[in-house]
Amino acid sequence: MTESKTDQKYPVSNDLKENVKTMNDLLQVDKSFDVIRLDLNYANKDMALYLVDGFAKDDILHLLMKYLSKLEESQLDGDTLQLLLKRFIPYIEIDTIDDLEKAADTVLAGPSILLVDGVQEAIQIDARTYPARMPQEPDLERVVRGSRDGFVETLVFNTALTRRRIRDKSLRMEYLQIGRRSKTDIAICYIEEIVDPKLVEMVRESIKKIDTDGLPMAEKTVEEYISGRHWNPNPVVRYTERPDTVAVHLYEGHVCIIVDGSPSVLISPTTFWHHLQHIEEYRNKPIVGAYMRLVRFIAVWGSLFLLPLYYLFSIHPELLPDALEFIGPKDTGNMPLLMQFIIIEVGLDILRMAAIHTPNALGTALGLVAALMIGQVAVEVGLFINEVILYLSIAAIGTFTTPSYELSLANRLVRIFILISTALFGVYGFVLSTTIWILWLTSVRSFNVPYMWPFIPFNYKAFRDVLIRSPLPLKNRRPRFLHPRDPDR
């Protein structure tokens, strides 16, 4: 990372006034109402306490100040710092810092800093709290059976939810700070006795190379920096807000990235097929889960190829067998078929964006307007035909069935690409565009893992498990592409 002006060192001195002056300059206490400095005197020693209003737990700090107020001067004779740490500040999360630059960054992160005259180190009291919501089930990953908790925006809550499910002594939570100004907390999570050390090193180094002022979009900023190939619409990491999903992937040998300020955890590396699996499939009997996965795959492939194939058979009805002669419009309406598909496709995206920005109280009204405008009225005036709306609705449902929101958006672009290619070049356009898409996916890699594994390169047993949800007792081997230290479950 490039060096900035904030990388200077300001060692803590014995002179409290000098330390206070430096901290005031670093934190600009006089210019920010929420950055507070308290001038204190306990046991005839001048002290200064720095904190951010809203981050500090007032009751804990009041209790500590009450203890300190009872000190006699003679009780601090000797090594003042050690006496305070071991006897007179009865708190668990306490540490020392010897650099005021780091102390200032610590204050802005939430902990409080206590400076004592004559002591050449600052005392860090991690009595912080953040505005936070309680864990609740994620909207995008709901299940009928299973846990109802989900990650939140606070890093330590998320690490605790993970450890609750993995009580393994080799579970590691590596701490990093990224962003020259934001100093965003990041945790790299993995099981040391399972994961490939080379994978951990690759993830760690890719995160350390992030050189930016801050991470305002949290995990999304991290993903764009570490994934590469920025014009690739397909997600190369998987997002999840479910602790049980993270636990499953950690047991397989994946590395998870938890970013403070976001409820979404990044799972890496992932393949194309990871984005087509859902936790609900493993919350049911194997045969039921296999059926659900099959239906989901059919829906996803339908969302990709249904519209291009319908268009192809509409303009080339001779390709249809006699039993399917009913496919294809008798009347194409007042607009070309391709224009109808494109307009409705874009219209659905506009409706999706409108739904996101529409208050819940107005959501029903928005649905009625959409049904009347895009459906009934558009057909009656001859803009669209019924078949176009029918097939595009089926494709849209298939898109919504895709477990990964990011993959569903990428598939929407692929569908438009194949549709336009088919409209321009017919059968050759359909075959060529599909081939280009598959070759593109084959060229993608996620931390040196082939994106289409185990289809390309082909691995029969692994691909069978992708297509059919296997019983858990039979899944006694970890995925080979992760090169786990311990391949047996």
mmCIF file of N, CA and C in Angstrom, residues 24-135:
data_model
loop_
_atom_site.group_PDB
_atom_site.id
_atom_site.type_symbol
_atom_site.label_atom_id
_atom_site.label_comp_id
_atom_site.label_asym_id
_atom_site.label_seq_id
_atom_site.Cartn_x
_atom_site.Cartn_y
_atom_site.Cartn_z
ATOM 1 N N ASN A 24 -5.170 16.155 20.327
ATOM 2 C CA ASN A 24 -6.120 17.178 19.890
ATOM 3 C C ASN A 24 -5.914 17.527 18.420
ATOM 4 N N ASP A 25 -4.645 17.591 18.007
ATOM 5 C CA ASP A 25 -4.352 17.893 16.603
ATOM 6 C C ASP A 25 -4.787 16.747 15.692
ATOM 7 N N LEU A 26 -4.556 15.518 16.134
ATOM 8 C CA LEU A 26 -4.908 14.369 15.302
ATOM 9 C C LEU A 26 -6.420 14.185 15.187
ATOM 10 N N LEU A 27 -7.126 14.373 16.291
ATOM 11 C CA LEU A 27 -8.568 14.140 16.316
ATOM 12 C C LEU A 27 -9.388 15.393 16.038
ATOM 13 N N GLN A 28 -8.720 16.564 16.068
ATOM 14 C CA GLN A 28 -9.433 17.833 15.862
ATOM 15 C C GLN A 28 -10.657 17.912 16.783
ATOM 16 N N VAL A 29 -10.379 17.769 18.066
ATOM 17 C CA VAL A 29 -11.447 17.699 19.063
ATOM 18 C C VAL A 29 -12.337 18.933 19.032
ATOM 19 N N ASP A 30 -11.746 20.101 18.806
ATOM 20 C CA ASP A 30 -12.519 21.343 18.836
ATOM 21 C C ASP A 30 -13.454 21.485 17.637
ATOM 22 N N LYS A 31 -13.247 20.686 16.594
ATOM 23 C CA LYS A 31 -14.046 20.828 15.380
ATOM 24 C C LYS A 31 -15.115 19.756 15.240
ATOM 25 N N SER A 32 -15.125 18.774 16.123
ATOM 26 C CA SER A 32 -16.116 17.696 16.055
ATOM 27 C C SER A 32 -16.783 17.558 17.414
ATOM 28 N N PHE A 33 -18.090 17.768 17.446
ATOM 29 C CA PHE A 33 -18.785 17.766 18.729
ATOM 30 C C PHE A 33 -18.845 16.383 19.361
ATOM 31 N N ASP A 34 -18.759 15.322 18.531
ATOM 32 C CA ASP A 34 -18.918 13.975 19.065
ATOM 33 C C ASP A 34 -17.606 13.349 19.521
ATOM 34 N N VAL A 35 -16.468 13.998 19.244
ATOM 35 C CA VAL A 35 -15.184 13.528 19.765
ATOM 36 C C VAL A 35 -14.926 14.259 21.078
ATOM 37 N N ILE A 36 -14.855 13.505 22.164
ATOM 38 C CA ILE A 36 -14.850 14.091 23.512
ATOM 39 C C ILE A 36 -13.519 13.835 24.203
ATOM 40 N N ARG A 37 -13.015 14.880 24.885
ATOM 41 C CA ARG A 37 -11.850 14.733 25.752
ATOM 42 C C ARG A 37 -12.258 15.133 27.163
ATOM 43 N N LEU A 38 -12.032 14.231 28.108
ATOM 44 C CA LEU A 38 -12.321 14.520 29.512
ATOM 45 C C LEU A 38 -11.006 14.692 30.257
ATOM 46 N N ASP A 39 -10.830 15.843 30.901
ATOM 47 C CA ASP A 39 -9.644 16.090 31.724
ATOM 48 C C ASP A 39 -9.944 15.625 33.142
ATOM 49 N N LEU A 40 -9.159 14.675 33.634
ATOM 50 C CA LEU A 40 -9.413 14.031 34.917
ATOM 51 C C LEU A 40 -8.198 14.158 35.824
ATOM 52 N N ASN A 41 -8.442 13.955 37.119
ATOM 53 C CA ASN A 41 -7.346 13.906 38.085
ATOM 54 C C ASN A 41 -7.717 12.903 39.168
ATOM 55 N N TYR A 42 -6.983 11.789 39.190
ATOM 56 C CA TYR A 42 -7.193 10.758 40.190
ATOM 57 C C TYR A 42 -5.857 10.447 40.851
ATOM 58 N N ALA A 43 -5.883 10.255 42.167
ATOM 59 C CA ALA A 43 -4.665 9.953 42.933
ATOM 60 C C ALA A 43 -3.588 10.996 42.661
ATOM 61 N N ASN A 44 -4.041 12.260 42.529
ATOM 62 C CA ASN A 44 -3.135 13.391 42.290
ATOM 63 C C ASN A 44 -2.338 13.235 40.991
ATOM 64 N N LYS A 45 -2.912 12.519 40.035
ATOM 65 C CA LYS A 45 -2.290 12.386 38.715
ATOM 66 C C LYS A 45 -3.258 12.906 37.657
ATOM 67 N N ASP A 46 -2.754 13.798 36.795
ATOM 68 C CA ASP A 46 -3.577 14.301 35.703
ATOM 69 C C ASP A 46 -3.745 13.210 34.644
ATOM 70 N N MET A 47 -4.961 13.118 34.129
ATOM 71 C CA MET A 47 -5.276 12.129 33.098
ATOM 72 C C MET A 47 -6.184 12.773 32.056
ATOM 73 N N ALA A 48 -6.227 12.164 30.877
ATOM 74 C CA ALA A 48 -7.124 12.613 29.805
ATOM 75 C C ALA A 48 -7.767 11.387 29.172
ATOM 76 N N LEU A 49 -9.092 11.435 29.045
ATOM 77 C CA LEU A 49 -9.840 10.318 28.463
ATOM 78 C C LEU A 49 -10.455 10.773 27.142
ATOM 79 N N TYR A 50 -10.163 10.059 26.064
ATOM 80 C CA TYR A 50 -10.697 10.365 24.738
ATOM 81 C C TYR A 50 -11.702 9.289 24.334
ATOM 82 N N LEU A 51 -12.836 9.727 23.793
ATOM 83 C CA LEU A 51 -13.867 8.793 23.341
ATOM 84 C C LEU A 51 -14.739 9.468 22.290
ATOM 85 N N VAL A 52 -15.502 8.659 21.576
ATOM 86 C CA VAL A 52 -16.470 9.162 20.604
ATOM 87 C C VAL A 52 -17.863 8.937 21.166
ATOM 88 N N ASP A 53 -18.625 10.012 21.264
ATOM 89 C CA ASP A 53 -19.976 9.920 21.796
ATOM 90 C C ASP A 53 -20.829 9.024 20.892
ATOM 91 N N GLY A 54 -21.484 8.046 21.489
ATOM 92 C CA GLY A 54 -22.275 7.091 20.725
ATOM 93 C C GLY A 54 -21.588 5.752 20.576
ATOM 94 N N PHE A 55 -20.256 5.732 20.700
ATOM 95 C CA PHE A 55 -19.506 4.482 20.639
ATOM 96 C C PHE A 55 -19.211 3.925 22.029
ATOM 97 N N ALA A 56 -19.063 4.797 23.003
ATOM 98 C CA ALA A 56 -18.642 4.369 24.337
ATOM 99 C C ALA A 56 -19.840 3.901 25.166
ATOM 100 N N LYS A 57 -19.623 2.846 25.958
ATOM 101 C CA LYS A 57 -20.636 2.382 26.906
ATOM 102 C C LYS A 57 -20.530 3.240 28.162
ATOM 103 N N ASP A 58 -21.476 4.148 28.320
ATOM 104 C CA ASP A 58 -21.399 5.117 29.413
ATOM 105 C C ASP A 58 -21.374 4.453 30.778
ATOM 106 N N ASP A 59 -22.175 3.401 30.963
ATOM 107 C CA ASP A 59 -22.251 2.779 32.282
ATOM 108 C C ASP A 59 -20.916 2.155 32.683
ATOM 109 N N ILE A 60 -20.212 1.547 31.729
ATOM 110 C CA ILE A 60 -18.913 0.937 32.042
ATOM 111 C C ILE A 60 -17.886 2.005 32.366
ATOM 112 N N LEU A 61 -17.839 3.070 31.569
ATOM 113 C CA LEU A 61 -16.867 4.139 31.823
ATOM 114 C C LEU A 61 -17.160 4.836 33.150
ATOM 115 N N HIS A 62 -18.433 5.022 33.470
ATOM 116 C CA HIS A 62 -18.785 5.627 34.762
ATOM 117 C C HIS A 62 -18.302 4.755 35.912
ATOM 118 N N LEU A 63 -18.458 3.443 35.762
ATOM 119 C CA LEU A 63 -18.029 2.524 36.812
ATOM 120 C C LEU A 63 -16.510 2.557 36.979
ATOM 121 N N LEU A 64 -15.768 2.575 35.865
ATOM 122 C CA LEU A 64 -14.306 2.642 35.939
ATOM 123 C C LEU A 64 -13.848 3.955 36.565
ATOM 124 N N MET A 65 -14.511 5.041 36.220
ATOM 125 C CA MET A 65 -14.149 6.342 36.804
ATOM 126 C C MET A 65 -14.456 6.366 38.300
ATOM 127 N N LYS A 66 -15.497 5.651 38.685
ATOM 128 C CA LYS A 66 -15.827 5.567 40.110
ATOM 129 C C LYS A 66 -14.727 4.845 40.880
ATOM 130 N N TYR A 67 -14.203 3.740 40.284
ATOM 131 C CA TYR A 67 -13.091 3.024 40.915
ATOM 132 C C TYR A 67 -11.856 3.916 41.021
ATOM 133 N N LEU A 68 -11.550 4.624 39.947
ATOM 134 C CA LEU A 68 -10.354 5.469 39.934
ATOM 135 C C LEU A 68 -10.468 6.625 40.923
ATOM 136 N N SER A 69 -11.682 7.114 41.130
ATOM 137 C CA SER A 69 -11.860 8.250 42.041
ATOM 138 C C SER A 69 -11.566 7.886 43.494
ATOM 139 N N LYS A 70 -11.561 6.593 43.806
ATOM 140 C CA LYS A 70 -11.297 6.153 45.179
ATOM 141 C C LYS A 70 -9.815 5.906 45.448
ATOM 142 N N LEU A 71 -8.982 6.093 44.425
ATOM 143 C CA LEU A 71 -7.550 5.825 44.588
ATOM 144 C C LEU A 71 -6.879 6.878 45.456
ATOM 145 N N GLU A 72 -5.938 6.415 46.281
ATOM 146 C CA GLU A 72 -5.061 7.306 47.033
ATOM 147 C C GLU A 72 -3.739 7.447 46.276
ATOM 148 N N GLU A 73 -3.066 8.564 46.505
ATOM 149 C CA GLU A 73 -1.821 8.822 45.786
ATOM 150 C C GLU A 73 -0.793 7.735 46.054
ATOM 151 N N SER A 74 -0.763 7.235 47.265
ATOM 152 C CA SER A 74 0.235 6.221 47.618
ATOM 153 C C SER A 74 0.001 4.899 46.892
ATOM 154 N N GLN A 75 -1.239 4.663 46.444
ATOM 155 C CA GLN A 75 -1.547 3.402 45.783
ATOM 156 C C GLN A 75 -0.937 3.299 44.383
ATOM 157 N N LEU A 76 -0.527 4.422 43.819
ATOM 158 C CA LEU A 76 0.080 4.412 42.491
ATOM 159 C C LEU A 76 1.590 4.589 42.547
ATOM 160 N N ASP A 77 2.171 4.447 43.751
ATOM 161 C CA ASP A 77 3.632 4.500 43.858
ATOM 162 C C ASP A 77 4.223 3.258 43.192
ATOM 163 N N GLY A 78 5.240 3.453 42.406
ATOM 164 C CA GLY A 78 5.869 2.333 41.695
ATOM 165 C C GLY A 78 5.548 2.413 40.212
ATOM 166 N N ASP A 79 5.292 1.260 39.620
ATOM 167 C CA ASP A 79 4.979 1.197 38.186
ATOM 168 C C ASP A 79 3.498 1.525 37.995
ATOM 169 N N THR A 80 3.224 2.792 37.720
ATOM 170 C CA THR A 80 1.842 3.267 37.635
ATOM 171 C C THR A 80 1.044 2.508 36.577
ATOM 172 N N LEU A 81 1.647 2.289 35.427
ATOM 173 C CA LEU A 81 0.936 1.629 34.329
ATOM 174 C C LEU A 81 0.498 0.221 34.722
ATOM 175 N N GLN A 82 1.401 -0.569 35.266
ATOM 176 C CA GLN A 82 1.069 -1.945 35.629
ATOM 177 C C GLN A 82 0.054 -1.998 36.763
ATOM 178 N N LEU A 83 0.154 -1.058 37.700
ATOM 179 C CA LEU A 83 -0.821 -1.017 38.791
ATOM 180 C C LEU A 83 -2.223 -0.728 38.256
ATOM 181 N N LEU A 84 -2.314 0.203 37.310
ATOM 182 C CA LEU A 84 -3.622 0.519 36.726
ATOM 183 C C LEU A 84 -4.180 -0.673 35.944
ATOM 184 N N LEU A 85 -3.326 -1.309 35.174
ATOM 185 C CA LEU A 85 -3.787 -2.412 34.328
ATOM 186 C C LEU A 85 -4.207 -3.629 35.141
ATOM 187 N N LYS A 86 -3.439 -3.950 36.175
ATOM 188 C CA LYS A 86 -3.642 -5.210 36.882
ATOM 189 C C LYS A 86 -4.508 -5.095 38.132
ATOM 190 N N ARG A 87 -4.661 -3.868 38.661
ATOM 191 C CA ARG A 87 -5.391 -3.759 39.933
ATOM 192 C C ARG A 87 -6.547 -2.770 39.893
ATOM 193 N N PHE A 88 -6.353 -1.619 39.290
ATOM 194 C CA PHE A 88 -7.294 -0.524 39.509
ATOM 195 C C PHE A 88 -8.214 -0.227 38.323
ATOM 196 N N ILE A 89 -8.016 -0.890 37.199
ATOM 197 C CA ILE A 89 -8.982 -0.779 36.093
ATOM 198 C C ILE A 89 -9.521 -2.188 35.838
ATOM 199 N N PRO A 90 -10.537 -2.587 36.579
ATOM 200 C CA PRO A 90 -11.046 -3.966 36.492
ATOM 201 C C PRO A 90 -11.909 -4.176 35.244
ATOM 202 N N TYR A 91 -11.232 -4.397 34.128
ATOM 203 C CA TYR A 91 -11.955 -4.582 32.869
ATOM 204 C C TYR A 91 -11.216 -5.609 32.024
ATOM 205 N N ILE A 92 -11.953 -6.385 31.249
ATOM 206 C CA ILE A 92 -11.347 -7.483 30.490
ATOM 207 C C ILE A 92 -10.615 -6.964 29.260
ATOM 208 N N GLU A 93 -11.310 -6.195 28.427
ATOM 209 C CA GLU A 93 -10.741 -5.762 27.145
ATOM 210 C C GLU A 93 -9.941 -4.478 27.334
ATOM 211 N N ILE A 94 -8.709 -4.646 27.778
ATOM 212 C CA ILE A 94 -7.837 -3.507 28.046
ATOM 213 C C ILE A 94 -6.460 -3.811 27.477
ATOM 214 N N ASP A 95 -5.811 -2.793 26.919
ATOM 215 C CA ASP A 95 -4.519 -2.985 26.271
ATOM 216 C C ASP A 95 -3.749 -1.671 26.334
ATOM 217 N N THR A 96 -2.511 -1.692 25.852
ATOM 218 C CA THR A 96 -1.690 -0.480 25.823
ATOM 219 C C THR A 96 -1.262 -0.186 24.391
ATOM 220 N N ILE A 97 -1.035 1.097 24.117
ATOM 221 C CA ILE A 97 -0.594 1.571 22.803
ATOM 222 C C ILE A 97 0.546 2.556 23.028
ATOM 223 N N ASP A 98 1.612 2.417 22.251
ATOM 224 C CA ASP A 98 2.766 3.303 22.434
ATOM 225 C C ASP A 98 2.878 4.370 21.357
ATOM 226 N N ASP A 99 1.868 4.458 20.463
ATOM 227 C CA ASP A 99 1.901 5.442 19.385
ATOM 228 C C ASP A 99 0.585 6.224 19.363
ATOM 229 N N LEU A 100 0.671 7.548 19.385
ATOM 230 C CA LEU A 100 -0.531 8.375 19.450
ATOM 231 C C LEU A 100 -1.316 8.355 18.139
ATOM 232 N N GLU A 101 -0.643 8.154 17.022
ATOM 233 C CA GLU A 101 -1.353 8.027 15.742
ATOM 234 C C GLU A 101 -2.291 6.816 15.787
ATOM 235 N N LYS A 102 -1.767 5.713 16.288
ATOM 236 C CA LYS A 102 -2.587 4.510 16.427
ATOM 237 C C LYS A 102 -3.671 4.719 17.479
ATOM 238 N N ALA A 103 -3.350 5.452 18.528
ATOM 239 C CA ALA A 103 -4.337 5.736 19.573
ATOM 240 C C ALA A 103 -5.498 6.551 19.016
ATOM 241 N N ALA A 104 -5.192 7.529 18.158
ATOM 242 C CA ALA A 104 -6.249 8.337 17.553
ATOM 243 C C ALA A 104 -7.139 7.482 16.653
ATOM 244 N N ASP A 105 -6.523 6.602 15.859
ATOM 245 C CA ASP A 105 -7.312 5.691 15.019
ATOM 246 C C ASP A 105 -8.182 4.775 15.872
ATOM 247 N N THR A 106 -7.651 4.364 17.021
ATOM 248 C CA THR A 106 -8.403 3.491 17.920
ATOM 249 C C THR A 106 -9.637 4.196 18.457
ATOM 250 N N VAL A 107 -9.497 5.463 18.832
ATOM 251 C CA VAL A 107 -10.640 6.235 19.329
ATOM 252 C C VAL A 107 -11.739 6.294 18.269
ATOM 253 N N LEU A 108 -11.350 6.548 17.017
ATOM 254 C CA LEU A 108 -12.335 6.654 15.942
ATOM 255 C C LEU A 108 -12.983 5.312 15.626
ATOM 256 N N ALA A 109 -12.329 4.216 16.015
ATOM 257 C CA ALA A 109 -12.907 2.884 15.809
ATOM 258 C C ALA A 109 -13.882 2.501 16.909
ATOM 259 N N GLY A 110 -13.878 3.229 18.031
ATOM 260 C CA GLY A 110 -14.829 2.938 19.097
ATOM 261 C C GLY A 110 -14.273 2.858 20.495
ATOM 262 N N PRO A 111 -13.119 2.195 20.719
ATOM 263 C CA PRO A 111 -12.577 2.126 22.083
ATOM 264 C C PRO A 111 -12.195 3.506 22.619
ATOM 265 N N SER A 112 -12.047 3.576 23.937
ATOM 266 C CA SER A 112 -11.622 4.818 24.592
ATOM 267 C C SER A 112 -10.130 4.740 24.903
ATOM 268 N N ILE A 113 -9.480 5.896 24.956
ATOM 269 C CA ILE A 113 -8.049 5.985 25.239
ATOM 270 C C ILE A 113 -7.844 6.836 26.488
ATOM 271 N N LEU A 114 -7.096 6.282 27.448
ATOM 272 C CA LEU A 114 -6.775 6.992 28.685
ATOM 273 C C LEU A 114 -5.285 7.321 28.696
ATOM 274 N N LEU A 115 -4.972 8.611 28.795
ATOM 275 C CA LEU A 115 -3.589 9.079 28.904
ATOM 276 C C LEU A 115 -3.330 9.504 30.337
ATOM 277 N N VAL A 116 -2.198 9.077 30.885
ATOM 278 C CA VAL A 116 -1.852 9.367 32.280
ATOM 279 C C VAL A 116 -0.517 10.101 32.309
ATOM 280 N N ASP A 117 -0.457 11.169 33.076
ATOM 281 C CA ASP A 117 0.784 11.940 33.181
ATOM 282 C C ASP A 117 1.887 11.068 33.785
ATOM 283 N N GLY A 118 3.053 11.087 33.146
ATOM 284 C CA GLY A 118 4.179 10.304 33.628
ATOM 285 C C GLY A 118 4.214 8.880 33.120
ATOM 286 N N VAL A 119 3.205 8.471 32.337
ATOM 287 C CA VAL A 119 3.150 7.114 31.781
ATOM 288 C C VAL A 119 3.395 7.201 30.278
ATOM 289 N N GLN A 120 4.332 6.401 29.800
ATOM 290 C CA GLN A 120 4.773 6.508 28.413
ATOM 291 C C GLN A 120 4.004 5.575 27.474
ATOM 292 N N GLU A 121 2.833 5.154 27.882
ATOM 293 C CA GLU A 121 1.952 4.366 27.024
ATOM 294 C C GLU A 121 0.514 4.795 27.266
ATOM 295 N N ALA A 122 -0.294 4.707 26.210
ATOM 296 C CA ALA A 122 -1.716 5.011 26.329
ATOM 297 C C ALA A 122 -2.475 3.733 26.667
ATOM 298 N N ILE A 123 -3.509 3.864 27.490
ATOM 299 C CA ILE A 123 -4.319 2.713 27.891
ATOM 300 C C ILE A 123 -5.577 2.675 27.023
ATOM 301 N N GLN A 124 -5.753 1.563 26.327
ATOM 302 C CA GLN A 124 -6.931 1.368 25.475
ATOM 303 C C GLN A 124 -7.986 0.588 26.247
ATOM 304 N N ILE A 125 -9.171 1.176 26.390
ATOM 305 C CA ILE A 125 -10.294 0.535 27.072
ATOM 306 C C ILE A 125 -11.374 0.265 26.027
ATOM 307 N N ASP A 126 -11.541 -0.995 25.670
ATOM 308 C CA ASP A 126 -12.476 -1.340 24.592
ATOM 309 C C ASP A 126 -13.886 -1.507 25.151
ATOM 310 N N ALA A 127 -14.436 -0.398 25.626
ATOM 311 C CA ALA A 127 -15.811 -0.384 26.136
ATOM 312 C C ALA A 127 -16.694 0.284 25.092
ATOM 313 N N ARG A 128 -16.735 -0.307 23.920
ATOM 314 C CA ARG A 128 -17.478 0.318 22.824
ATOM 315 C C ARG A 128 -18.770 -0.424 22.538
ATOM 316 N N THR A 129 -19.653 0.271 21.921
ATOM 317 C CA THR A 129 -20.898 -0.306 21.447
ATOM 318 C C THR A 129 -21.259 0.399 20.159
ATOM 319 N N TYR A 130 -21.928 -0.324 19.264
ATOM 320 C CA TYR A 130 -22.327 0.264 17.994
ATOM 321 C C TYR A 130 -23.844 0.240 17.884
ATOM 322 N N PRO A 131 -24.405 1.216 17.170
ATOM 323 C CA PRO A 131 -25.825 1.092 16.834
ATOM 324 C C PRO A 131 -26.009 -0.169 15.992
ATOM 325 N N ALA A 132 -26.757 -1.129 16.497
ATOM 326 C CA ALA A 132 -26.840 -2.424 15.810
ATOM 327 C C ALA A 132 -28.243 -2.993 15.955
ATOM 328 N N ARG A 133 -28.625 -3.776 14.959
ATOM 329 C CA ARG A 133 -29.900 -4.485 15.021
ATOM 330 C C ARG A 133 -29.660 -5.923 15.468
ATOM 331 N N MET A 134 -30.704 -6.558 15.915
ATOM 332 C CA MET A 134 -30.597 -7.939 16.353
ATOM 333 C C MET A 134 -30.542 -8.870 15.142
ATOM 334 N N PRO A 135 -29.857 -10.017 15.267
ATOM 335 C CA PRO A 135 -29.821 -10.974 14.153
ATOM 336 C C PRO A 135 -31.222 -11.440 13.782
#
